[in-house]
Amino acid sequence: HLTQGPGHKIQAIVPLLLLGLPIIDTVWVMSTRVFRGLSPFAADKTHVHHKFLDIGFKHQTSVLLIYGISMFWAVVGIVLRDQPAWLLLLLFVGVTTISYQVLRFIAYRPEEFAFLAFDTPQSILNTRPYKILAELGSGVTWVLGLLLLAMLGLAIVAGCCVDTFSIRLILISLAVGVGLLYVIRDVRDHFFQIYLFLIGLLLAYEVEEAGANILFAGYTLGEATDLLFLFMAPLVAFKVLFRTKKESIFSTPLDLLVLAMFVSLAIVSPQFQLTFNLPELASEAIVLFLAFKILMNRSPMLGRPVCGTVMTSLVILVVRSL
């Protein structure tokens, strides 16, 4: 009652679920240090990611597990936001306690779970079928680039229907992009890649808003966009699954965090009543994000044209709407 009125729609327990893992992990670790007569800030290896490492998981898998757990509780908190607070708290405490006991059980019996120590994708990456499919991925990358270029073209066509607010937002985005390029001077920088993805998402939204307009031969902009993403999605999935050892899609934990956010949004968005199709937009955001990461990390030769095309699309969009 201190932060919300009587008509609040979200239980106060929901933020605890969203941030449950880091909160519980921090409280538990600091408490055990104090009970042992140590400073709560003393360095040790008792955090949950250390437990995963002790079991035999590699660093990347441990990070993915932690992100997966956090995303699970985020989805639970949003989907069950209308349930009583005591029920959500009981569910959280019960599942967390059981999961932690299972983790301890596995950690203290390494000989019974020795197979977890072989957490490595190298055995799959070295097979001949995988290498053949990974080599085919270079052609997939160029097709993805052409489809992305077509999507930007649809955004330019939709420019005549953009409202004043969207134009201002596009102008601000263009100014931010120029500023980032001036400061960073590297189109493959992780933050700049996320900026390009957000611009692509903005352009996809503008096309969605103008989706009822006829493009050609009776086909609307919305139908053309859906067709593009229908082709783009399996190509992105193929490239994520089959890539060479030198290729990396998720370069930083920030990439995984952004992806997890939009996956969660795609899952929970049907719960909200909005004027636009949020589930479809969130799903398109996932495909767009992975497509941008694939293209930008493929080589500098692809990164610069992608950056230039996106920035040019913003400029043409502004000019067309005047």
Short mmCIF file of N, CA, C and O in Angstrom, two decimals, residues 56-58 61 115-126:
data_model
loop_
_atom_site.label_atom_id
_atom_site.label_comp_id
_atom_site.label_asym_id
_atom_site.label_seq_id
_atom_site.Cartn_x
_atom_site.Cartn_y
_atom_site.Cartn_z
N GLY A 56 30.10 -29.36 -13.35
CA GLY A 56 30.76 -29.74 -14.60
C GLY A 56 30.35 -28.92 -15.80
O GLY A 56 30.87 -29.11 -16.89
N PHE A 57 29.39 -27.99 -15.61
CA PHE A 57 28.99 -27.13 -16.71
C PHE A 57 30.08 -26.12 -17.04
O PHE A 57 30.83 -25.69 -16.15
N LYS A 58 30.16 -25.74 -18.31
CA LYS A 58 31.08 -24.70 -18.73
C LYS A 58 30.48 -23.32 -18.42
O LYS A 58 29.32 -23.20 -18.05
N THR A 61 27.36 -22.35 -20.58
CA THR A 61 26.16 -23.08 -20.19
C THR A 61 25.63 -22.59 -18.85
O THR A 61 24.41 -22.48 -18.66
N PHE A 115 28.66 -37.43 -16.40
CA PHE A 115 28.39 -37.07 -17.80
C PHE A 115 28.24 -35.55 -17.97
O PHE A 115 28.42 -35.02 -19.07
N LEU A 116 27.90 -34.83 -16.88
CA LEU A 116 27.75 -33.38 -16.98
C LEU A 116 29.09 -32.68 -17.21
O LEU A 116 29.14 -31.55 -17.67
N ALA A 117 30.19 -33.36 -16.86
CA ALA A 117 31.51 -32.77 -17.05
C ALA A 117 31.90 -32.70 -18.52
O ALA A 117 32.87 -32.04 -18.88
N PHE A 118 31.14 -33.37 -19.39
CA PHE A 118 31.43 -33.34 -20.82
C PHE A 118 30.56 -32.32 -21.53
O PHE A 118 30.10 -32.53 -22.64
N ASP A 119 30.33 -31.22 -20.85
CA ASP A 119 29.50 -30.14 -21.40
C ASP A 119 30.32 -29.37 -22.42
O ASP A 119 30.96 -28.37 -22.11
N THR A 120 30.36 -29.83 -23.64
CA THR A 120 31.10 -29.16 -24.70
C THR A 120 30.47 -29.49 -26.04
O THR A 120 30.08 -30.63 -26.27
N PRO A 121 30.37 -28.50 -26.94
CA PRO A 121 29.79 -28.76 -28.25
C PRO A 121 30.81 -29.25 -29.27
O PRO A 121 30.48 -29.46 -30.42
N GLN A 122 32.07 -29.44 -28.87
CA GLN A 122 33.11 -29.74 -29.84
C GLN A 122 32.86 -31.05 -30.57
O GLN A 122 33.18 -31.18 -31.75
N SER A 123 32.30 -32.05 -29.88
CA SER A 123 32.08 -33.34 -30.54
C SER A 123 31.11 -33.21 -31.70
O SER A 123 31.26 -33.88 -32.72
N ILE A 124 30.10 -32.35 -31.56
CA ILE A 124 29.14 -32.13 -32.64
C ILE A 124 29.77 -31.27 -33.74
O ILE A 124 29.59 -31.54 -34.93
N LEU A 125 30.51 -30.25 -33.35
CA LEU A 125 31.09 -29.34 -34.33
C LEU A 125 32.11 -30.02 -35.23
O LEU A 125 32.36 -29.55 -36.34
N ASN A 126 32.69 -31.12 -34.77
CA ASN A 126 33.73 -31.78 -35.56
C ASN A 126 33.20 -32.85 -36.50
O ASN A 126 33.98 -33.46 -37.23
#
